[in-house]
Tab-separated table of C-alpha atoms (C1' of nucleotides) in Angstrom:
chain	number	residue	atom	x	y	z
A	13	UNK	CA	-0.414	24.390	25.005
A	14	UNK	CA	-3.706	26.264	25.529
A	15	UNK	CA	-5.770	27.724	22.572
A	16	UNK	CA	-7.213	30.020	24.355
A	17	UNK	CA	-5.207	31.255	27.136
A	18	UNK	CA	-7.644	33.881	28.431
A	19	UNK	CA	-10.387	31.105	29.664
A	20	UNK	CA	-7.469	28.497	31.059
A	21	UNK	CA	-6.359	31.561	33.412
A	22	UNK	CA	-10.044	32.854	34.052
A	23	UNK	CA	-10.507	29.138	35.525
A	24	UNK	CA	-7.253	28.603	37.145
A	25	UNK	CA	-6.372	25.604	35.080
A	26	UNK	CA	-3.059	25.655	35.332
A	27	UNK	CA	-1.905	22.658	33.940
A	28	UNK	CA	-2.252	21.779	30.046
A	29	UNK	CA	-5.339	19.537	30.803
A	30	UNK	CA	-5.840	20.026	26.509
A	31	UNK	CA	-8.481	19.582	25.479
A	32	UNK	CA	-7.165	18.636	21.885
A	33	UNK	CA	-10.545	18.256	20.096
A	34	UNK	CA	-8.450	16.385	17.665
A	35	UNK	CA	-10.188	13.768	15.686
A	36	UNK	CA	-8.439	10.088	15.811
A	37	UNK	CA	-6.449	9.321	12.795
A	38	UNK	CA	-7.648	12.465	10.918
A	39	UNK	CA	-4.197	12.713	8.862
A	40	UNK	CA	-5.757	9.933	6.452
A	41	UNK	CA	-8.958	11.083	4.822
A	42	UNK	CA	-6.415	14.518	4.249
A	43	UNK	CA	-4.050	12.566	2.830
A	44	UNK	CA	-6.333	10.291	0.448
A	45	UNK	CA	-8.111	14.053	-0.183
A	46	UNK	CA	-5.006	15.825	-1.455
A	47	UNK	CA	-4.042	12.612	-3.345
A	48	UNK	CA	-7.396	12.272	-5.069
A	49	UNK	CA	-6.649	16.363	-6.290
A	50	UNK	CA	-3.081	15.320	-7.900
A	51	UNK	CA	-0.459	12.864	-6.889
A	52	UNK	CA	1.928	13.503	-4.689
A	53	UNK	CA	4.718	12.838	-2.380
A	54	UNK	CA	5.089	13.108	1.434
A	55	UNK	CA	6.829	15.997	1.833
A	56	UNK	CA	4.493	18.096	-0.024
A	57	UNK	CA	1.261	16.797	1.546
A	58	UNK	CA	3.132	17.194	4.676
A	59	UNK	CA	3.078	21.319	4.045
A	60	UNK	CA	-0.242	21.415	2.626
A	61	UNK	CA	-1.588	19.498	6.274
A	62	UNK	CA	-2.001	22.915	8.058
A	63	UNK	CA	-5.348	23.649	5.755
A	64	UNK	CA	-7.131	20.961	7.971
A	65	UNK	CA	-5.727	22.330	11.143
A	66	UNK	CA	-2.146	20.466	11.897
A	67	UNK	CA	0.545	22.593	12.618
A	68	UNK	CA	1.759	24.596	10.153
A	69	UNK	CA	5.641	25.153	11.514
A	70	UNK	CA	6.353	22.340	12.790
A	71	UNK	CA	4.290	19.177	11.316
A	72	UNK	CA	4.904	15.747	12.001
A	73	UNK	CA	6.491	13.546	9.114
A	74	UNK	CA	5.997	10.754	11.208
A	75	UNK	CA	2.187	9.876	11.092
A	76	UNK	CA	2.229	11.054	7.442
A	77	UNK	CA	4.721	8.629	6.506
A	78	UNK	CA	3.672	5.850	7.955
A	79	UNK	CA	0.195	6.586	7.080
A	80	UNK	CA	1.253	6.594	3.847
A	81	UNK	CA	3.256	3.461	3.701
A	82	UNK	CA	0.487	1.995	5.460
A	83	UNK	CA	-2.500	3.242	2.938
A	84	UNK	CA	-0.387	1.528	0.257
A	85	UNK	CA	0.359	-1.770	2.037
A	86	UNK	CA	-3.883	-2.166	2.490
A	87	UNK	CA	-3.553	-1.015	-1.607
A	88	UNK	CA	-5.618	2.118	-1.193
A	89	UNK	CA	-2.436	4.098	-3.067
A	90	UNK	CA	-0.085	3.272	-5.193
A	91	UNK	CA	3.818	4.713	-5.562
A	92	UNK	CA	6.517	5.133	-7.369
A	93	UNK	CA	9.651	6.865	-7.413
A	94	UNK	CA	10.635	10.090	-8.638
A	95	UNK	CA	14.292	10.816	-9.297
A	96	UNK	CA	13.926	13.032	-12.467
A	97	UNK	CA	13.191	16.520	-10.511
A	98	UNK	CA	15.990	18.312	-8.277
A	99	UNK	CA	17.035	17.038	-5.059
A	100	UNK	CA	16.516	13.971	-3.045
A	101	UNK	CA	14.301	11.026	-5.095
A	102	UNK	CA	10.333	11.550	-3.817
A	103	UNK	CA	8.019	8.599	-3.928
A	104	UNK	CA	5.099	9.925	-5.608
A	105	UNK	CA	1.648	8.507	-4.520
A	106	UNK	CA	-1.733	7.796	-6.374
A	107	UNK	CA	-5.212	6.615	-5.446
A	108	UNK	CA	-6.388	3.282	-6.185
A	109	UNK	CA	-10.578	2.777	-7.021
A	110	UNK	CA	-10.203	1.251	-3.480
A	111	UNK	CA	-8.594	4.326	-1.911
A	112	UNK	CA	-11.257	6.451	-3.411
A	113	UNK	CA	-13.611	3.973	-1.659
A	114	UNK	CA	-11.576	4.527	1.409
A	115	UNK	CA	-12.022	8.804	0.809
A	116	UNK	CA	-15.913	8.545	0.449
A	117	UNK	CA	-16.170	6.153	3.793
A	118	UNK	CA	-14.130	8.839	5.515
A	119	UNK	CA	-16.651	11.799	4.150
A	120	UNK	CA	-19.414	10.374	5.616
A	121	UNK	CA	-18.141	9.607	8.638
A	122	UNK	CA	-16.827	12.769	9.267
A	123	UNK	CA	-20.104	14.489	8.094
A	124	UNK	CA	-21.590	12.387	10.561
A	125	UNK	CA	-19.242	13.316	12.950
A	126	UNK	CA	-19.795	17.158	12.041
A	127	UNK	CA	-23.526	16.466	12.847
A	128	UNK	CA	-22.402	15.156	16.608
A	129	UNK	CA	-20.374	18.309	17.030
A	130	UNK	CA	-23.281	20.898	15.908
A	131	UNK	CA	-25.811	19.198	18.541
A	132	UNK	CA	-22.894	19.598	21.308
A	133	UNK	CA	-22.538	23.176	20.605
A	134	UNK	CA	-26.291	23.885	19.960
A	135	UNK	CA	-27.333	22.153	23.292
A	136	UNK	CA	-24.216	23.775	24.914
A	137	UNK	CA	-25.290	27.414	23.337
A	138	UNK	CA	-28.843	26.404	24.892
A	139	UNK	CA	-27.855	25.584	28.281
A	140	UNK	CA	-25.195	28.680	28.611
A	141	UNK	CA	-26.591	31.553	26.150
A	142	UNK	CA	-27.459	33.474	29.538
A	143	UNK	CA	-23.857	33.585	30.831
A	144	UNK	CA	-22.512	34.912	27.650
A	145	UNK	CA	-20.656	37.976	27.657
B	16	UNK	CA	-17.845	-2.438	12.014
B	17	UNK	CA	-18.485	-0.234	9.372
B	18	UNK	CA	-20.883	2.689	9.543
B	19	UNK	CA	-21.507	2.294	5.469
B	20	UNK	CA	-21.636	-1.163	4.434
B	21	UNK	CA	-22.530	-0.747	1.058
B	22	UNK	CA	-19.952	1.865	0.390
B	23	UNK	CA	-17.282	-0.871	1.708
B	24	UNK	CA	-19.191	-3.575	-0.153
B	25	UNK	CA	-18.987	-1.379	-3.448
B	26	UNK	CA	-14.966	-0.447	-3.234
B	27	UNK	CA	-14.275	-3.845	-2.047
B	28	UNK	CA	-12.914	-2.774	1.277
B	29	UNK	CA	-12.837	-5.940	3.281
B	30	UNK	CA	-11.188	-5.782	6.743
B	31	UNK	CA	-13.068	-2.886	9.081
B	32	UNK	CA	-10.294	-0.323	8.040
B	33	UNK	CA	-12.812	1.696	10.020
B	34	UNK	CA	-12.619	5.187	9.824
B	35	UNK	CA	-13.586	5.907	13.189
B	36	UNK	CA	-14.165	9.951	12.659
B	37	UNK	CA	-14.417	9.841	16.717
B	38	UNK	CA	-12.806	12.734	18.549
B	39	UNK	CA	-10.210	11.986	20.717
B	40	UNK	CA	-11.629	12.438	24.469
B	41	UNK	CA	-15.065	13.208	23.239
B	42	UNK	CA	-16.325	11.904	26.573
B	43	UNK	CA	-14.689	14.583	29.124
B	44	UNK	CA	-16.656	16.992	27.053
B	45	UNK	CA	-19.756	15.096	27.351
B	46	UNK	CA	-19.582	14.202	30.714
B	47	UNK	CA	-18.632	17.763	31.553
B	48	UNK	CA	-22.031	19.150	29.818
B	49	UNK	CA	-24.348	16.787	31.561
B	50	UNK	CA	-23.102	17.494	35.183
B	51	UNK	CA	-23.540	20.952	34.467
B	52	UNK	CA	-26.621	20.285	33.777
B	53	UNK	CA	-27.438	18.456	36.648
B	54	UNK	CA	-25.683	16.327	39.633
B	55	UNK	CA	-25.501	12.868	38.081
B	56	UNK	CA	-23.503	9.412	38.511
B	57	UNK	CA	-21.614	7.319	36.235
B	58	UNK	CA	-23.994	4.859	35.310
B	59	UNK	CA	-26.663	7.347	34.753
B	60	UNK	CA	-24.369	9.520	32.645
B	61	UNK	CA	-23.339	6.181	30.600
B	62	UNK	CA	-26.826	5.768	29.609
B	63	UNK	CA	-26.885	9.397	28.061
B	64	UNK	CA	-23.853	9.144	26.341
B	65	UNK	CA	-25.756	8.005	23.270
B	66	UNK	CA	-27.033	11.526	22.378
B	67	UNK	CA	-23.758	12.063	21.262
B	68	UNK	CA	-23.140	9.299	18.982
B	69	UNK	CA	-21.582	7.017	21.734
B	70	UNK	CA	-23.270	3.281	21.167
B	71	UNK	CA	-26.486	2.724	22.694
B	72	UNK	CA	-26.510	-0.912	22.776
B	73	UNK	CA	-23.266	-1.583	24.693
B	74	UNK	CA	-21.500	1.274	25.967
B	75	UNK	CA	-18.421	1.075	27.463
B	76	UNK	CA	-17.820	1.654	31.434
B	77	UNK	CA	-14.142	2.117	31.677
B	78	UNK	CA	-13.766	5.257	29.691
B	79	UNK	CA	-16.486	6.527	31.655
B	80	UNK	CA	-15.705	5.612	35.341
B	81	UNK	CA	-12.381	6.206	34.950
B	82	UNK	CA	-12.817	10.005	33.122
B	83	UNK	CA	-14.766	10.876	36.045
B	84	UNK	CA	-12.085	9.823	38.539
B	85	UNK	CA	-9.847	11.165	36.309
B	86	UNK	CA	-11.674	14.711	36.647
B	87	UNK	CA	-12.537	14.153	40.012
B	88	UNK	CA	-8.355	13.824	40.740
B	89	UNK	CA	-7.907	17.031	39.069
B	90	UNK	CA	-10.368	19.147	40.672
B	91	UNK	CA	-13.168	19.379	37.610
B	92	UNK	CA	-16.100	17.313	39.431
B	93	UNK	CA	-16.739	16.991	43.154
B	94	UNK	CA	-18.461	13.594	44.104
B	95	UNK	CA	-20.091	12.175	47.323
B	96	UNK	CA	-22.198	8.796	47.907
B	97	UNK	CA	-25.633	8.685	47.575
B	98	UNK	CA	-26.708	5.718	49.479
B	99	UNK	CA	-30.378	6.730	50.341
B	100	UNK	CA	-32.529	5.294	47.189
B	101	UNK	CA	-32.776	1.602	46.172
B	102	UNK	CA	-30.025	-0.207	44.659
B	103	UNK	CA	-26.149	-0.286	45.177
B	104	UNK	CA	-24.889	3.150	46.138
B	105	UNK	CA	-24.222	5.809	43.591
B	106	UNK	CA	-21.272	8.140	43.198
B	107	UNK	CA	-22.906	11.504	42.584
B	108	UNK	CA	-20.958	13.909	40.778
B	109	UNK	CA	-20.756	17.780	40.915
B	110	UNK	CA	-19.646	20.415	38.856
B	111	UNK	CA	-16.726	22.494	39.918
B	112	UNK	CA	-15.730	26.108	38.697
B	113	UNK	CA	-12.679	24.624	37.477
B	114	UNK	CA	-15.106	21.737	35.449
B	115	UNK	CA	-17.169	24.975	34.217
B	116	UNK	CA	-13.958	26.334	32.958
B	117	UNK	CA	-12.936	22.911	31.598
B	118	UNK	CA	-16.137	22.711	29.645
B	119	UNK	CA	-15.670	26.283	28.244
B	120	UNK	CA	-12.269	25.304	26.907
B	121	UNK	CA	-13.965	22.251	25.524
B	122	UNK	CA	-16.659	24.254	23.486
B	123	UNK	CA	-14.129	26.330	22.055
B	124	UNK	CA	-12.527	23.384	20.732
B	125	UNK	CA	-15.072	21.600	19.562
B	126	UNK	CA	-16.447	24.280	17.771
B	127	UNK	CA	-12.295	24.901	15.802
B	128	UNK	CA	-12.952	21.651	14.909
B	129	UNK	CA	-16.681	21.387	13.351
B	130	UNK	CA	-14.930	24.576	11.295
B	131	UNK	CA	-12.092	22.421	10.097
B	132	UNK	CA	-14.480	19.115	9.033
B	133	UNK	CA	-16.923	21.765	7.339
B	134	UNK	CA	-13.611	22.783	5.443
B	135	UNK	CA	-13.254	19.382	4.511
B	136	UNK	CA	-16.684	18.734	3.872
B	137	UNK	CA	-16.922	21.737	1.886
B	138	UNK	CA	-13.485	20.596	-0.466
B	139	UNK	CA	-14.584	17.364	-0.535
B	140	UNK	CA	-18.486	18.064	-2.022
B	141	UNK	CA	-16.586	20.718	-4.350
B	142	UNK	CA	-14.045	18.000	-5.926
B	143	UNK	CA	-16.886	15.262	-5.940
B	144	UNK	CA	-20.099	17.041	-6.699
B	145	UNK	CA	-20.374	15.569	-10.446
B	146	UNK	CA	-19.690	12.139	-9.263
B	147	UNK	CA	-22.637	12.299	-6.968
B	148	UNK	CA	-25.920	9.974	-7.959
C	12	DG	C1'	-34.946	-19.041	50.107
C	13	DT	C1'	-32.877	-18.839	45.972
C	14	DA	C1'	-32.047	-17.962	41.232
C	15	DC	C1'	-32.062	-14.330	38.167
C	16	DA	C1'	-32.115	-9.701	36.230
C	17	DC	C1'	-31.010	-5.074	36.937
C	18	DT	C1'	-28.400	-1.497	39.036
C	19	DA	C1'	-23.857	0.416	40.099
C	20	DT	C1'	-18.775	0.959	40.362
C	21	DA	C1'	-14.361	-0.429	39.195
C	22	DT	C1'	-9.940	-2.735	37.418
C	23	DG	C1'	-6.743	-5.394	34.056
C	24	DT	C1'	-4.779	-5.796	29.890
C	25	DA	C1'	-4.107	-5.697	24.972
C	26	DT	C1'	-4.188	-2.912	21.085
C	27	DA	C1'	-4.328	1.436	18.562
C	28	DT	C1'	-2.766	5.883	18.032
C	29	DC	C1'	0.061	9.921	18.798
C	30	DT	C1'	4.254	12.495	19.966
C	31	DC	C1'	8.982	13.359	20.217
C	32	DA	C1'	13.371	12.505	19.049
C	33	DC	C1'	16.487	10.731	16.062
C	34	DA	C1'	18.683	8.764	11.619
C	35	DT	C1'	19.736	8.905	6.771
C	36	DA	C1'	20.585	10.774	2.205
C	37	DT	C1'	20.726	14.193	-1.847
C	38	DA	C1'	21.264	18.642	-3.901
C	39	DT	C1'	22.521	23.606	-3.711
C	40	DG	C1'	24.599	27.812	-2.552
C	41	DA	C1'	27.952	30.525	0.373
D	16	DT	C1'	33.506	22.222	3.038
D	17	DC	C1'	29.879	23.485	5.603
D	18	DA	C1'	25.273	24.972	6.370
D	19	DT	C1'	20.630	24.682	4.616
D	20	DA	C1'	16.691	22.899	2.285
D	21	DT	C1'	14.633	18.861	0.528
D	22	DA	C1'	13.101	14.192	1.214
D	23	DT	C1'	11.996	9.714	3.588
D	24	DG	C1'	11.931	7.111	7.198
D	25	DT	C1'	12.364	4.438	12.336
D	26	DG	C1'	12.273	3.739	17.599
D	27	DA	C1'	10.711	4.541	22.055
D	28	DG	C1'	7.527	6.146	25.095
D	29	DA	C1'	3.120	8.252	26.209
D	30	DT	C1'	-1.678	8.352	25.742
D	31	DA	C1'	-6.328	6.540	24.341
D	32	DT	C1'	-9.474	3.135	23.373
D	33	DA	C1'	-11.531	-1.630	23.326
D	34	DC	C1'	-12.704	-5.672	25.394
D	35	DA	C1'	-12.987	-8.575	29.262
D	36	DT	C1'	-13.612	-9.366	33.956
D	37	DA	C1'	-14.654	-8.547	39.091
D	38	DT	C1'	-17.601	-7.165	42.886
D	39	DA	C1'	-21.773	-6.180	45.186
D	40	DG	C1'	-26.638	-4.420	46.519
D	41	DT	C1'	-31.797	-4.804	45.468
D	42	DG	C1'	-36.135	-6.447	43.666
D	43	DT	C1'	-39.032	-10.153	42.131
D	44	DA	C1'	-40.566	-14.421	40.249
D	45	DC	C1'	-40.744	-19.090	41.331
DNA sequence: GTACACTATATGTATATCTCACATATATGA
DNA sequence: TCATATATGTGAGATATACATATAGTGTAC
């Protein structure tokens, strides 16, 4: 739904014409981040997700596993599994030289990306600055 | 292709596993801002979609005739043919209070989201800053 | 007078990506 | 034993993008 109710009613959009904002396949340079701190495992990069925006109650395994099984098929991670600790075995993941590779494309695109953002909101700021309450 | 070619020549990263860092219906927003702007038509608005990172070379039609029938359909443009000056006649587009609002909502968005890549940015340049040449 | 480039709008389809729902299994505590 | 938390996955459908193609008016160079 809406992010910011308020405006959607102000306009009379009634329907959830969502504007999402969300950037495609964003889940990867996260995951590949979070690896390159410490390895991990999919359930526990699945909780730490909501500190780059995704939904903290109820996240989505199913782009994070598959984006996992597919970062290790191209051989940008490696895994193993873990049936030492409590519960149900967790395959643990690690970055390859080639995921790292992978990490520092997806940094500069998305600081390029930051850049195309900042000269929507500066030339939107510009243009609408007078209407501001 | 590939944005940095001699990051994915360095790391060995052969097939465009493209990381895109494009924001998913980037155009409404754009198209959106420009009308509001001024009246405009779809091939004119095509050729300004480049400010905002969209290629400049060959940009892609569909997306934007069909967004704008797509907003037109919902009530967020207005549009009536132009047929007076030379050439084929154009579709002129107009903003509606509804687009206004639309845009608004947009901003909003896009501005959560250059927070969350300068959080990522941020990380990122904080786990990597000794690697840097 | 016609061939070509430029302007202008639009559709068709394949692929990529996302979302939602579901399926499976292990351990732990009530 | 039954619910809950942990843990990993798949399938189907919806949505978004990419690439190709279709149609047509206008100006101009030959």
């Amino acid at each position: 739904m809406f992010e910011n109710g308020h405006l959607a009613k102000k306009y009379k959009i009634k329907k959830c014409e969502c504007p999402s904002g969300k950037m495609m396949r964003f889940v990867e340079p996260c995951l590949l981040f979070f690896i390159s701190q410490h390895v991990s495992y999919g359930y526990e990069l699945m909780a730490k997700l909501d500190r780059f925006g995704f939904p903290k109650a109820n996240p989505d395994p199913a782009m994070v596993y598959r984006t996992l099984r597919y970062l290790e098929k191209e051989g940008f991670v490696l895994s193993r599994w873990d049936t030492k600790g409590a519960g149900p075995a967790k395959r643990i993941y690690e970055l390859t030289q080639k995921g790292l590779g992978l990490l520092h494309l997806w940094a500069q695109s998305i600081a390029t990306r930051k850049k195309v953002l900042g000269k929507f909101l500066a030339l939107y700021d510009e243009r609408f600055k007078d209407k501001k309450k």
